[in-house]
Short mmCIF file of C-alpha atoms and ligand atoms in Angstrom, two decimals:
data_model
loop_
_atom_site.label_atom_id
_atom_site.label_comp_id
_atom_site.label_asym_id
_atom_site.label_seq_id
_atom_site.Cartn_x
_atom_site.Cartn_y
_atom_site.Cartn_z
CA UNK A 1 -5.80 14.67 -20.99
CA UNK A 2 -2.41 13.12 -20.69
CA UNK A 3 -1.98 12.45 -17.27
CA UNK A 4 2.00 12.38 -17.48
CA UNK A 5 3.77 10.78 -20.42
CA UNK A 6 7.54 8.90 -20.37
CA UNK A 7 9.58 8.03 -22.99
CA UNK A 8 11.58 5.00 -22.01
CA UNK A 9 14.97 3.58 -23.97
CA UNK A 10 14.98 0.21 -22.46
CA UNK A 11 17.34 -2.84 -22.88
CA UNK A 12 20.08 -1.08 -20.23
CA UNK A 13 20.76 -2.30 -16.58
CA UNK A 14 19.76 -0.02 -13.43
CA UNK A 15 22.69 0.86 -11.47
CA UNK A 16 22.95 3.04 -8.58
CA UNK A 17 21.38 3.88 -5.22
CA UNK A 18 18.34 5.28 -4.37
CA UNK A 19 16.61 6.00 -1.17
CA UNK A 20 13.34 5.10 -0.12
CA UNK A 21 11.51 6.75 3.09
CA UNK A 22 8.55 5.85 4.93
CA UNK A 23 6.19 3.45 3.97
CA UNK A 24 2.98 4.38 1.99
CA UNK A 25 0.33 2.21 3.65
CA UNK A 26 1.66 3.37 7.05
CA UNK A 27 2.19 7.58 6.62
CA UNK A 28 -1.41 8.67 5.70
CA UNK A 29 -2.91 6.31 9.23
CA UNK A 30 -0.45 7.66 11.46
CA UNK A 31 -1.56 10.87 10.36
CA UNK A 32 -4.93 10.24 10.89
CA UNK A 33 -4.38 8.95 14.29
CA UNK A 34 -3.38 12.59 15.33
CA UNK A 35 -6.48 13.48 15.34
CA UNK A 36 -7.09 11.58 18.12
CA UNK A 37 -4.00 13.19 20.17
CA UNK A 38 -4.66 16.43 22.75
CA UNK A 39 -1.80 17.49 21.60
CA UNK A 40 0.62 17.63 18.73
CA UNK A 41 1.96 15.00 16.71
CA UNK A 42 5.44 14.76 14.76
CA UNK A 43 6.21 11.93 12.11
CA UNK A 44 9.52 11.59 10.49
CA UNK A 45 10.68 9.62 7.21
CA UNK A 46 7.99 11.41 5.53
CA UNK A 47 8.03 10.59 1.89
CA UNK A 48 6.68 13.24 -0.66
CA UNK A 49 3.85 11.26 -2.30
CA UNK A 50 0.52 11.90 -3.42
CA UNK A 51 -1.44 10.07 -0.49
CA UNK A 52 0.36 12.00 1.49
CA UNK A 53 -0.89 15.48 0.37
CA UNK A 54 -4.13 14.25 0.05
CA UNK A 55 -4.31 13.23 4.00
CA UNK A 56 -2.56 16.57 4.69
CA UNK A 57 -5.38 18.32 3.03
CA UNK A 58 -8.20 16.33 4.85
CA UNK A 59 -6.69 17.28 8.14
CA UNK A 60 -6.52 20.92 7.16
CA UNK A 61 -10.27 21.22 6.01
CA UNK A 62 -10.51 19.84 9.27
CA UNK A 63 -8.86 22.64 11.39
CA UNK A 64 -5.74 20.41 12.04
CA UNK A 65 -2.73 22.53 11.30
CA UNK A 66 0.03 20.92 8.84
CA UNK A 67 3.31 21.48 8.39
CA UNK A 68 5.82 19.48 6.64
CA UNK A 69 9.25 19.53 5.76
CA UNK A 70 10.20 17.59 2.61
CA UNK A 71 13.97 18.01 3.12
CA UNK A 72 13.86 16.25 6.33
CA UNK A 73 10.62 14.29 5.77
CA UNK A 74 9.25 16.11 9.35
CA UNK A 75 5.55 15.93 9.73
CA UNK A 76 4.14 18.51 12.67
CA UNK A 77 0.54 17.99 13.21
CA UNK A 78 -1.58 20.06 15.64
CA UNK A 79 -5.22 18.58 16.00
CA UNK A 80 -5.94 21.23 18.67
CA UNK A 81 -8.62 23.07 16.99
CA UNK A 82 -10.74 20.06 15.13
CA UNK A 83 -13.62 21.17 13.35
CA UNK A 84 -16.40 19.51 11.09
CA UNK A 85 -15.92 20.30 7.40
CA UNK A 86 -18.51 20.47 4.44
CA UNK A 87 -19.02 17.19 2.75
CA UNK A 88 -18.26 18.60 -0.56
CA UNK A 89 -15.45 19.98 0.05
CA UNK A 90 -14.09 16.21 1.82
CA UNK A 91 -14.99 14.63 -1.25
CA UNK A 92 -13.44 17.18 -4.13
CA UNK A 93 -10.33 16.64 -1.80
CA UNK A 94 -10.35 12.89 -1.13
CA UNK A 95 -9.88 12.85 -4.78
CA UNK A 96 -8.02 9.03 -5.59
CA UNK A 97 -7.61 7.76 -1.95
CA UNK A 98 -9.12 5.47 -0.01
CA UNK A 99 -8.16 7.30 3.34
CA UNK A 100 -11.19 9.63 3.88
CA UNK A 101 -12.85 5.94 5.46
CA UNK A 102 -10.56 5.99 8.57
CA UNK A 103 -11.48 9.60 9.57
CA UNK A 104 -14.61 8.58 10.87
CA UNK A 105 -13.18 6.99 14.43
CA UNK A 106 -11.23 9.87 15.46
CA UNK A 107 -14.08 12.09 13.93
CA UNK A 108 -16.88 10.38 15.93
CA UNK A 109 -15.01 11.05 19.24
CA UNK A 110 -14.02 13.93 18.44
CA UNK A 111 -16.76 15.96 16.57
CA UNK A 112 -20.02 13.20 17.33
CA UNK A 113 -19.58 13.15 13.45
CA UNK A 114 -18.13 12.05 10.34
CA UNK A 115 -18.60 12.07 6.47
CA UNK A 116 -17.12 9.04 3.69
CA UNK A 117 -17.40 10.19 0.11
CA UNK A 118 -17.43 7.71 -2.55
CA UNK A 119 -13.93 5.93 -1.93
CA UNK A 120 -11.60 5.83 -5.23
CA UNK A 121 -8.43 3.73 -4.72
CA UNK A 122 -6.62 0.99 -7.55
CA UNK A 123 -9.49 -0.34 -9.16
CA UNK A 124 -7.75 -4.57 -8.48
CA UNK A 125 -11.26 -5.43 -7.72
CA UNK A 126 -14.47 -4.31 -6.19
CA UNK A 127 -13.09 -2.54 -2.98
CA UNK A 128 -16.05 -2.77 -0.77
CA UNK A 129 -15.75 -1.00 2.73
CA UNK A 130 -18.98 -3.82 4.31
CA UNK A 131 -16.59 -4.74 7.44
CA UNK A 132 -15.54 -1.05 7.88
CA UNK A 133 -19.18 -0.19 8.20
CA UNK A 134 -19.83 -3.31 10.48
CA UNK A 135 -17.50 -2.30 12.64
CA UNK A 136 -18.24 1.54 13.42
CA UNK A 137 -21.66 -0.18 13.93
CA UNK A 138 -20.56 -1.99 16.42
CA UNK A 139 -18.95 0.66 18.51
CA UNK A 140 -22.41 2.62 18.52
CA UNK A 141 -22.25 4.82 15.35
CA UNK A 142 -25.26 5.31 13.38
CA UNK A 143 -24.68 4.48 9.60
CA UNK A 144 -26.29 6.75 7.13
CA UNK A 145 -26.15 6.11 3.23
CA UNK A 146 -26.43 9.44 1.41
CA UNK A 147 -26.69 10.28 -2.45
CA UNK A 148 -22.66 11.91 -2.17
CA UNK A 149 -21.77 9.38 0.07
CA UNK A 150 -21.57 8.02 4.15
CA UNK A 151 -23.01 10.09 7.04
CA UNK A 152 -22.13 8.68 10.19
CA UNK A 153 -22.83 10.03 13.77
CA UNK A 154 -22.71 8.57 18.06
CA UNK A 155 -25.12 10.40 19.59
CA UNK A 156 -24.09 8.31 22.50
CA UNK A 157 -20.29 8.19 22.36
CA UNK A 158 -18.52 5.42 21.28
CA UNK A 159 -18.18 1.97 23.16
CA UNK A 160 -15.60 -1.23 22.67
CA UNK A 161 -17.34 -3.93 20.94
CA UNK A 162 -16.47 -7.45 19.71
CA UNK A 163 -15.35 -8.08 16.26
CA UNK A 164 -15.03 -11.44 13.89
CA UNK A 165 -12.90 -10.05 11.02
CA UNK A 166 -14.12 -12.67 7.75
CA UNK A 167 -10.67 -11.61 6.36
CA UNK A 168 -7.95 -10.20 7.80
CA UNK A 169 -8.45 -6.90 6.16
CA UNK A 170 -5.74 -4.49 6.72
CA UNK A 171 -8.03 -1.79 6.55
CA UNK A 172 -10.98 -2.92 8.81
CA UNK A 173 -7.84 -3.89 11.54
CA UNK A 174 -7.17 0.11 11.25
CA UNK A 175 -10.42 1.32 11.53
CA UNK A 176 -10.80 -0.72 14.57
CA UNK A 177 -7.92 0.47 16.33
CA UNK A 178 -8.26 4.03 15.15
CA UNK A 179 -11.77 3.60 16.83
CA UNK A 180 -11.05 1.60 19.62
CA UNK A 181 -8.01 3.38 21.52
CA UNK A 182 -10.38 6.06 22.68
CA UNK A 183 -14.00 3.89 23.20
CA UNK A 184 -15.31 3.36 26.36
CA UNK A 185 -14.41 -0.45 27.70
CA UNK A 186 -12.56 -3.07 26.16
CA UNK A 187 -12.52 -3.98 22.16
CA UNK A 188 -11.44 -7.39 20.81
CA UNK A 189 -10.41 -8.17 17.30
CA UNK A 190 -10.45 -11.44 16.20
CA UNK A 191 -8.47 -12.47 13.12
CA UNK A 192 -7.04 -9.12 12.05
CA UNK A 193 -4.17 -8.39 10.39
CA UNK A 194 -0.94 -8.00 11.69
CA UNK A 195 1.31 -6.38 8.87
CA UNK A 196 4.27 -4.46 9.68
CA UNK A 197 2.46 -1.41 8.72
CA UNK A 198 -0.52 -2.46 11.69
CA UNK A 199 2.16 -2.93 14.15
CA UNK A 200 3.68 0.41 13.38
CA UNK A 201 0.45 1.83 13.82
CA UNK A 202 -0.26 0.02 17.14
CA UNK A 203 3.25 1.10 18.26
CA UNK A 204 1.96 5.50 17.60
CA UNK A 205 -1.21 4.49 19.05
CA UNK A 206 0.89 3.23 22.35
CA UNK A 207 2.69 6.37 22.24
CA UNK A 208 -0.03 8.71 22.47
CA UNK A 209 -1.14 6.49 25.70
CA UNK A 210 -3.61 3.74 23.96
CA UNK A 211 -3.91 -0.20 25.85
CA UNK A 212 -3.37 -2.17 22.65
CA UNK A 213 -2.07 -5.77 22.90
CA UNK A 214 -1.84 -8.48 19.56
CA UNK A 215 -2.06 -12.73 20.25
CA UNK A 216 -0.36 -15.26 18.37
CA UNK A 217 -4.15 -16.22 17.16
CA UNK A 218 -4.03 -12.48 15.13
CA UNK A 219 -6.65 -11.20 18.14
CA UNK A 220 -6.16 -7.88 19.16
CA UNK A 221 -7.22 -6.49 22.40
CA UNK A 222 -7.88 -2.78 22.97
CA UNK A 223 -8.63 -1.21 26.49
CA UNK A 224 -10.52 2.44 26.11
CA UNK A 225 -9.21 5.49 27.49
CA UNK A 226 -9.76 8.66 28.47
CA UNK A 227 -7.18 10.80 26.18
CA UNK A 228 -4.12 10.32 24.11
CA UNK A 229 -1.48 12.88 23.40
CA UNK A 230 0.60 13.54 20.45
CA UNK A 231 3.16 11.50 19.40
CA UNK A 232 7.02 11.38 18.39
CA UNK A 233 7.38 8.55 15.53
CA UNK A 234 9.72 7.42 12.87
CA UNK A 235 7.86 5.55 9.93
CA UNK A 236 8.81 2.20 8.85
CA UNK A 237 10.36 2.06 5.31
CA UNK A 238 7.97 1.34 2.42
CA UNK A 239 8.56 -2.43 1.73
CA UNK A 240 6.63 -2.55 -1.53
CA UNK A 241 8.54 0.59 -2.71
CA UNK A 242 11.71 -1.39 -1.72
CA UNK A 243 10.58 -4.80 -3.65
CA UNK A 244 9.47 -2.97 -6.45
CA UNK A 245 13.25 -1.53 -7.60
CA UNK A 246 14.62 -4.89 -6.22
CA UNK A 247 12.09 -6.20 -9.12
CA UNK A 248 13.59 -3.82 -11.22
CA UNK A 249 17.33 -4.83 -10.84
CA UNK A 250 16.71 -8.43 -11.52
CA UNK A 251 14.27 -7.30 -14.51
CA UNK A 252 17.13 -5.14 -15.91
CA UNK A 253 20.45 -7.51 -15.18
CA UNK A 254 20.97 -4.62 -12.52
CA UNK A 255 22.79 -3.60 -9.31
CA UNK A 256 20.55 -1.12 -7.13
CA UNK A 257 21.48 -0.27 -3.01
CA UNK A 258 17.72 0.65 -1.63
CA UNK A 259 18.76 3.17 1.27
CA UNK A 260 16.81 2.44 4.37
CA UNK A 261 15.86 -0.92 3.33
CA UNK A 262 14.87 -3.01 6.32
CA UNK A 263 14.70 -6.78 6.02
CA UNK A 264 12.80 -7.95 8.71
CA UNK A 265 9.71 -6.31 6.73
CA UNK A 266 10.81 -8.23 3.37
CA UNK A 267 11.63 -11.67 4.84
CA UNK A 268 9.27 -13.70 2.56
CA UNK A 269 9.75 -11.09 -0.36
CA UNK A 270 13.82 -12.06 -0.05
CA UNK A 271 13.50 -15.59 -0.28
CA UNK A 272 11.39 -15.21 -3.23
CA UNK A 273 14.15 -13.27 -4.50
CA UNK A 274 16.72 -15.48 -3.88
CA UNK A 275 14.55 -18.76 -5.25
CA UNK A 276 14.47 -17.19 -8.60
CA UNK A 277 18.00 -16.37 -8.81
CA UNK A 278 18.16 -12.61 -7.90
CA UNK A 279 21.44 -11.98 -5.04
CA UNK A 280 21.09 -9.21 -2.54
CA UNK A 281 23.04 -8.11 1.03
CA UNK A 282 21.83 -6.71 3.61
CA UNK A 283 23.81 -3.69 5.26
CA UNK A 284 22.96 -1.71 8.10
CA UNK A 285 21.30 1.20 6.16
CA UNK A 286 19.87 -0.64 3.70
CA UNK A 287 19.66 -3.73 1.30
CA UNK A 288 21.73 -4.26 -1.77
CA UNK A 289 19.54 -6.24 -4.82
CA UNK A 290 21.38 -7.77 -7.59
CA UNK A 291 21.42 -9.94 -10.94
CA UNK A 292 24.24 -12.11 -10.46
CA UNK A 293 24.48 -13.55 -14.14
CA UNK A 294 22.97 -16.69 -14.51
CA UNK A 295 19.27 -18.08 -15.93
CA UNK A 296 16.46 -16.75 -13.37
CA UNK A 297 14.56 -19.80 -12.31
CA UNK A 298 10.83 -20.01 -13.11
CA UNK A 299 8.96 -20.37 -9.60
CA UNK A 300 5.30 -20.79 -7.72
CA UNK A 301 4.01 -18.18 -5.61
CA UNK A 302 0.93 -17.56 -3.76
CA UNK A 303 0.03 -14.08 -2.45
CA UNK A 304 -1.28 -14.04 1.15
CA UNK A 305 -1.72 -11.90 4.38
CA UNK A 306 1.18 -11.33 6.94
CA UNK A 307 3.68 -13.01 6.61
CA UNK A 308 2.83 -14.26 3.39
CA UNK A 309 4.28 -12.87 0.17
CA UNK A 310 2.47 -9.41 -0.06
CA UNK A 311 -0.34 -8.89 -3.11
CA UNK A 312 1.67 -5.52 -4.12
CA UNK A 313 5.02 -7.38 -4.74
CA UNK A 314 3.36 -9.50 -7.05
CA UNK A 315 2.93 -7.48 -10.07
CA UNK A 316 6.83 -6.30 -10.07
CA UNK A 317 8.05 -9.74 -9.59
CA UNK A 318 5.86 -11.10 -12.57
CA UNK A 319 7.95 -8.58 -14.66
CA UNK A 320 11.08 -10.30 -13.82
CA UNK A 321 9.19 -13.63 -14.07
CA UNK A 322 9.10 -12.90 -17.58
CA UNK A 323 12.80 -13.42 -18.19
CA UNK A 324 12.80 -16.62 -15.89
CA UNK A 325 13.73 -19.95 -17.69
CA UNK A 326 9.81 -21.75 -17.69
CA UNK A 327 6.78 -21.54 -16.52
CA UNK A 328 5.91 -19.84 -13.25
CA UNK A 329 2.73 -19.62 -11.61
CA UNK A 330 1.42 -16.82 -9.73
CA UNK A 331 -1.95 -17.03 -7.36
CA UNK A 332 -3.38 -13.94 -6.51
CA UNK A 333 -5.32 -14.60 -3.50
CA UNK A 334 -5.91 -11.32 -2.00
CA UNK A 335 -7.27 -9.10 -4.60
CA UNK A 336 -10.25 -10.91 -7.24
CA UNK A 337 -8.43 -8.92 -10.59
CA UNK A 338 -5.04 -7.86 -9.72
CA UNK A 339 -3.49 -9.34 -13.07
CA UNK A 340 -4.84 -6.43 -15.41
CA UNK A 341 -1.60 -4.86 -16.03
CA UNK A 342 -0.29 -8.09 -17.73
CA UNK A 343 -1.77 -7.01 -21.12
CA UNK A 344 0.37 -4.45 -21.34
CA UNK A 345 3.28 -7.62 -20.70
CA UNK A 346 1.89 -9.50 -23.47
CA UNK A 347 2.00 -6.25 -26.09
CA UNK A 348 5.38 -6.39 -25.00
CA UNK A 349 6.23 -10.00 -26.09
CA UNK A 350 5.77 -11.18 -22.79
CA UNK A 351 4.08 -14.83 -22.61
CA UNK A 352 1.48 -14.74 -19.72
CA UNK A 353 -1.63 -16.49 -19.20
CA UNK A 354 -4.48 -15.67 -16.79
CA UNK A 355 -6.96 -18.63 -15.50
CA UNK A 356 -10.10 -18.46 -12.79
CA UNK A 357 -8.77 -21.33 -11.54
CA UNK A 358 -6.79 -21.16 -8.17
CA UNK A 359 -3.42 -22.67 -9.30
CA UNK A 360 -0.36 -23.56 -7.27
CA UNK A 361 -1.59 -23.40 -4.08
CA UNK A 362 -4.57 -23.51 -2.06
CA UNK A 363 -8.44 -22.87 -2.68
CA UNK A 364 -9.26 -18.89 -2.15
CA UNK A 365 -12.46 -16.88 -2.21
CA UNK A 366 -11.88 -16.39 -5.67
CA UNK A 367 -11.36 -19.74 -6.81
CA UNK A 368 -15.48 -20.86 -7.89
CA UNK A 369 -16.29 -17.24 -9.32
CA UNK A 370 -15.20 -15.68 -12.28
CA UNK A 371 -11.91 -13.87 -11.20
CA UNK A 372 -9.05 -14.30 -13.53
CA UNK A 373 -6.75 -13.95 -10.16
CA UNK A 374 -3.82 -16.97 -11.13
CA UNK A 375 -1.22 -16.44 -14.11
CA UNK A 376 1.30 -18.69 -15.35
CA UNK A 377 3.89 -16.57 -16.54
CA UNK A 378 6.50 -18.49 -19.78
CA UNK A 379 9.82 -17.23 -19.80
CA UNK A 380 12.42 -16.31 -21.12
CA UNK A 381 10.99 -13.91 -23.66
CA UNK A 382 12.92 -11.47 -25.01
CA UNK A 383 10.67 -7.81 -24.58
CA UNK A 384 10.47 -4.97 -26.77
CA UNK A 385 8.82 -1.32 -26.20
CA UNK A 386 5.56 -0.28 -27.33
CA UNK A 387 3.24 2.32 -26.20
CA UNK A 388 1.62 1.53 -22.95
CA UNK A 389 -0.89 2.65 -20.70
CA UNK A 390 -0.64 2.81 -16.70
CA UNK A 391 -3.96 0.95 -15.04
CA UNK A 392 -3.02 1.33 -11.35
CA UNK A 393 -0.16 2.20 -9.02
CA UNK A 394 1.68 -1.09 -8.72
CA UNK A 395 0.30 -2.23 -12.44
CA UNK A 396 2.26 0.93 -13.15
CA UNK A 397 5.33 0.36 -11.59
CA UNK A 398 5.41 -2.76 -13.19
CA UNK A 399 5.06 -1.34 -16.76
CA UNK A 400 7.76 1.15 -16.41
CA UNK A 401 10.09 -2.07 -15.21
CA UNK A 402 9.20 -3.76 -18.25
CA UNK A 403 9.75 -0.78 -20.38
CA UNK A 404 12.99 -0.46 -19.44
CA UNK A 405 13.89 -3.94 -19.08
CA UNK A 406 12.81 -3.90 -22.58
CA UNK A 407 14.71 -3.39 -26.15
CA UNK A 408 13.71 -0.40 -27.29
CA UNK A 409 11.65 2.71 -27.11
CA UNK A 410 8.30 2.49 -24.91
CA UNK A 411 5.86 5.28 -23.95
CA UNK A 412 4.44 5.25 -20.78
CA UNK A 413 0.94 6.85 -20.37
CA UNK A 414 -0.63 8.18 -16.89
CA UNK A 415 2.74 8.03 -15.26
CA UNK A 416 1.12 10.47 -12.74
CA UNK A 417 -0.54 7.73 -11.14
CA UNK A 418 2.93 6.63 -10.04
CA UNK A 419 3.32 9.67 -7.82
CA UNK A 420 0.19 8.29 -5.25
CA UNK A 421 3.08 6.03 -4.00
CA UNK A 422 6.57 6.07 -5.71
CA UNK A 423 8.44 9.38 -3.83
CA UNK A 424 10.69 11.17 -6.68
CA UNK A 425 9.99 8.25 -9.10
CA UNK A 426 12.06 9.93 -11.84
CA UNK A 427 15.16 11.57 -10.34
CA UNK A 428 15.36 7.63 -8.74
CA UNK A 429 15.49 6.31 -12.02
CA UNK A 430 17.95 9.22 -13.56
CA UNK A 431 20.23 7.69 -10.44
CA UNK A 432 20.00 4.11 -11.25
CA UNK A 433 21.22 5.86 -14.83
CA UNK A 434 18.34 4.80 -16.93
CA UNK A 435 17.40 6.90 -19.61
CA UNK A 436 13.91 8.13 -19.59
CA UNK A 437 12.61 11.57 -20.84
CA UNK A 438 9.16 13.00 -19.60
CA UNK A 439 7.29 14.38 -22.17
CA UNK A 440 4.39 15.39 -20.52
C1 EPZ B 501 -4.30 -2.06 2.07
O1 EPZ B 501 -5.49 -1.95 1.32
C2 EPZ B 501 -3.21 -1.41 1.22
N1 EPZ B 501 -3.56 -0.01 0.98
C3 EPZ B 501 -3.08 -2.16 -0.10
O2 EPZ B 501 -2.01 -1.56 -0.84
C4 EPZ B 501 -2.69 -3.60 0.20
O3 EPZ B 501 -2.60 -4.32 -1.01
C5 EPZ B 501 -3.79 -4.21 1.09
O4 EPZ B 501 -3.93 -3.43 2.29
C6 EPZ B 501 -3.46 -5.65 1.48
O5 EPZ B 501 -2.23 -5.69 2.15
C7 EPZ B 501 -3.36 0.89 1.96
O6 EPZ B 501 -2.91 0.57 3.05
C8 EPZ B 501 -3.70 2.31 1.63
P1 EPZ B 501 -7.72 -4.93 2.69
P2 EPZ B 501 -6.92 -2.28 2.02
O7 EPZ B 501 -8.84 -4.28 3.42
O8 EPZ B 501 -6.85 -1.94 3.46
C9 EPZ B 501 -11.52 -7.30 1.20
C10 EPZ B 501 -1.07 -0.32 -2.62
O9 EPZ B 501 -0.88 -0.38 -3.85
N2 EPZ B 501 -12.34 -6.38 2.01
O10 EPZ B 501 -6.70 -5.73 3.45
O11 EPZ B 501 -7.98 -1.67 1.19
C11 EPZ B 501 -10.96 -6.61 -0.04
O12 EPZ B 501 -11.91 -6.61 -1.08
C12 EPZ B 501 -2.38 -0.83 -2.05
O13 EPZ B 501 -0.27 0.18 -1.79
C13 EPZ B 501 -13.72 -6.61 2.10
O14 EPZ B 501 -14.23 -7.57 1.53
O15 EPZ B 501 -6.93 -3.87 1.83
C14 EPZ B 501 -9.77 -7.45 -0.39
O16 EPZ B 501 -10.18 -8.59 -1.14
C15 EPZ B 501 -3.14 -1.70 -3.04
N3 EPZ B 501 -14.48 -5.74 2.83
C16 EPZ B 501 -9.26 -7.93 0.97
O17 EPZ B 501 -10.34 -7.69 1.91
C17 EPZ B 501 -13.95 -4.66 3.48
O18 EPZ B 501 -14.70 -3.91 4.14
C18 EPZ B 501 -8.02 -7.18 1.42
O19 EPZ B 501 -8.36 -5.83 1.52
C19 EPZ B 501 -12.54 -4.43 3.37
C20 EPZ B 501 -11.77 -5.32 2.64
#
């Protein structure tokens, strides 16, 4: 089955304004942490994405009442009547996302109990959840590996614990706040990760009354408590969303305003930006991306952790890359096979190259295995459309820039996928005027 199908007429600059809302990797955790309130919760800047409705369902099969109001991206969230819920029924609804793996914190205190499925999620490498489980270990849950999936239970409660992250997963820093805030005694994290996303997080869980505090040396300290109420938040814009049309500008010789834009999120994505030749301003509601005219300049990047450039703003950049004057090099060092959606490139005349080697920068985990994770990207080639298929969200994303920075017609397979994370992907692009027709 088709799971959504575009037809893209590329070769014409995006230009308009568009508005992004609350960030992806933030919305679905700040949901979650409800759970953990006494009383309601509301979140504004809600974007309408897929994650989204896949965390709202969770909560309802788990007695939390949900009500949200796309117009004004309101989220109201009463956890008042929690309630365990049938494994099956978790895992037919976890469907894609990776989300159903922080439940089991706010689960555990609440219920004693908590069920992972088999986690889905981009499939940009293995995507193992060892330092989640490690961790709930640590506070005092019991660890249960079932044929459908995780059964997890703390028949004695929940208590702070201290934690050596090997990487400072963005993930395994959530669970362990999630889990924390509400264990009895003190927690300490020790090299977690400290995205703008975590620090919105830690700024809800402050609101509903945790003891959270985050070092210099990326430790953070967490002091147990007794309850936490509901909370009143405004989500931070989505950053990747934001870099991704920015990508999309410079791909397409365009001039696109991203409303609610904040730059203090994109500071390493702007220099980038900049490097290779693409202008933008920054207003007070948002950020302005440009091409100026000009060659783009071929450049090195490494992906990294806070506050290096992020691993999701790599595959829209490459796009873009593509029309840069020599070679760039790109070194994925977050995700062992991120660079899958550059076949699709290379159908399109693109001239990219993938190595095992780490190149440009320094030695990763990946560098003496047999990841393909750096590219070295030839430019400027001219790109034409062919029919191509979506492998992932941000591999998507990228393929629709390059179909429409391309000459031509292109059809764009799974386009669906881009919902999980891309709010209103197609009446965006009908206001940056480009002309793309869904046919399925
Ligand atoms: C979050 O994924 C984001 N997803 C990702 O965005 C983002 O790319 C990533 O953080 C890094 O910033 C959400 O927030 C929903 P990690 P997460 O745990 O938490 C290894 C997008 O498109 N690891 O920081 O899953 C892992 O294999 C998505 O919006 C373990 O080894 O990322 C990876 O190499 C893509 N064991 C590295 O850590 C574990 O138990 C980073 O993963 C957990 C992670």
């Amino acid at each position: 089955m088709v799971d959504g199908l575009l037809q893209v007429e590329g070769g014409r600059p995006l230009n308009g304004e568009i508005t992004v809302r609350g960030a992806k990797n933030l919305v679905p955790k700040a949901m979650v942490a409800a759970l953990l309130g006494t009383t309601p919760s509301v979140l504004h800047n809600v974007p309408l994405i897929r994650d989204v409705d896949v965390v709202s369902g969770l909560l309802s099969l788990h007695g939390v009442s949900v009500d949200y109001d796309q117009a004004e991206g309101v989220l109201r969230l009463d956890p008042s009547k929690v309630e365990s819920a049938h494994m099956a029924d978790i895992d037919a609804h976890a469907g894609s996302s990776r989300i159903p793996i922080l439940f089991c914190g706010p689960l555990l205190h609440r219920l004693g109990e908590a069920f992972i499925p088999d986690l889905g999620g981009c499939r940009i490498g293995d995507r193992p959840i060892d330092f989640h489980l490690d961790i709930l270990r640590g506070f005092g849950a019991i660890v249960d590996k079932q044929p459908q999936g995780i059964r997890l239970t703390a028949p004695d409660g929940l208590h702070g614990t201290v934690i050596d992250l090997p990487y400072p997963s963005v993930g395994a820093t959530e669970q362990t706040l999630l889990t924390a805030v509400r264990a009895e005694g003190l927690t300490e994290l020790r090299g977690a990760a400290v995205e703008p996303e975590i620090m919105d997080l830690v700024d809800v869980l402050q609101k509903m009354g945790a003891v959270i505090s985050v070092d210099t040396d990326r430790t953070i300290h967490v002091e147990g408590v007794d309850e936490l109420v509901g909370y009143n938040h405004r989500a931070l814009p989505d950053r990747i969303e934001t870099a991704s049309w920015a990508s999309a500008a410079l791909a397409t010789h365009g001039d696109v305003f991203v409303h609610g834009a904040h730059q203090s999120d994109m500071t390493t994505f702007l220099n980038i930006f900049r490097k290779v030749g693409g202008a933008f301003d920054v207003r007070e509601d948002g950020i302005r991306f440009y091409h100026p005219g000009g060659d783009l300049k071929s450049i090195v990047v490494e992906t990294n952790v806070h506050p290096g450039f992020m691993t999701d703003w790599q595959q829209p950049l490459v796009v873009a890359l593509t029309q840069a004057e020599g070679l760039s090099i790109v070194h994925e060092t977050v995700y062992e096979n991120r660079f899958g959606f550059t076949g699709a490139l290379r159908k399109m005349g693109a001239t990219i190259q993938v190595y095992r080697e780490c190149l440009g920068g320094t030695a990763c985990r990946f560098g003496q295995r047999n990841f393909y994770h750096s590219a070295v990207i030839s430019g400027p080639t001219p790109l034409h459309g062919a029919d191509i298929v979506v492998p992932d969200l941000r591999g998507g994303f990228s393929h629709l820039i390059a179909a429409l920075a391309a000459e031509g017609t292109s059809r764009v397979e799974g386009v669906n996928l881009i919902d999980r994370g891309y709010e209103h992907f197609m009446s965006k692009l009908a206001a940056l005027d480009a002309n793309v027709t869904r046919l399925a």
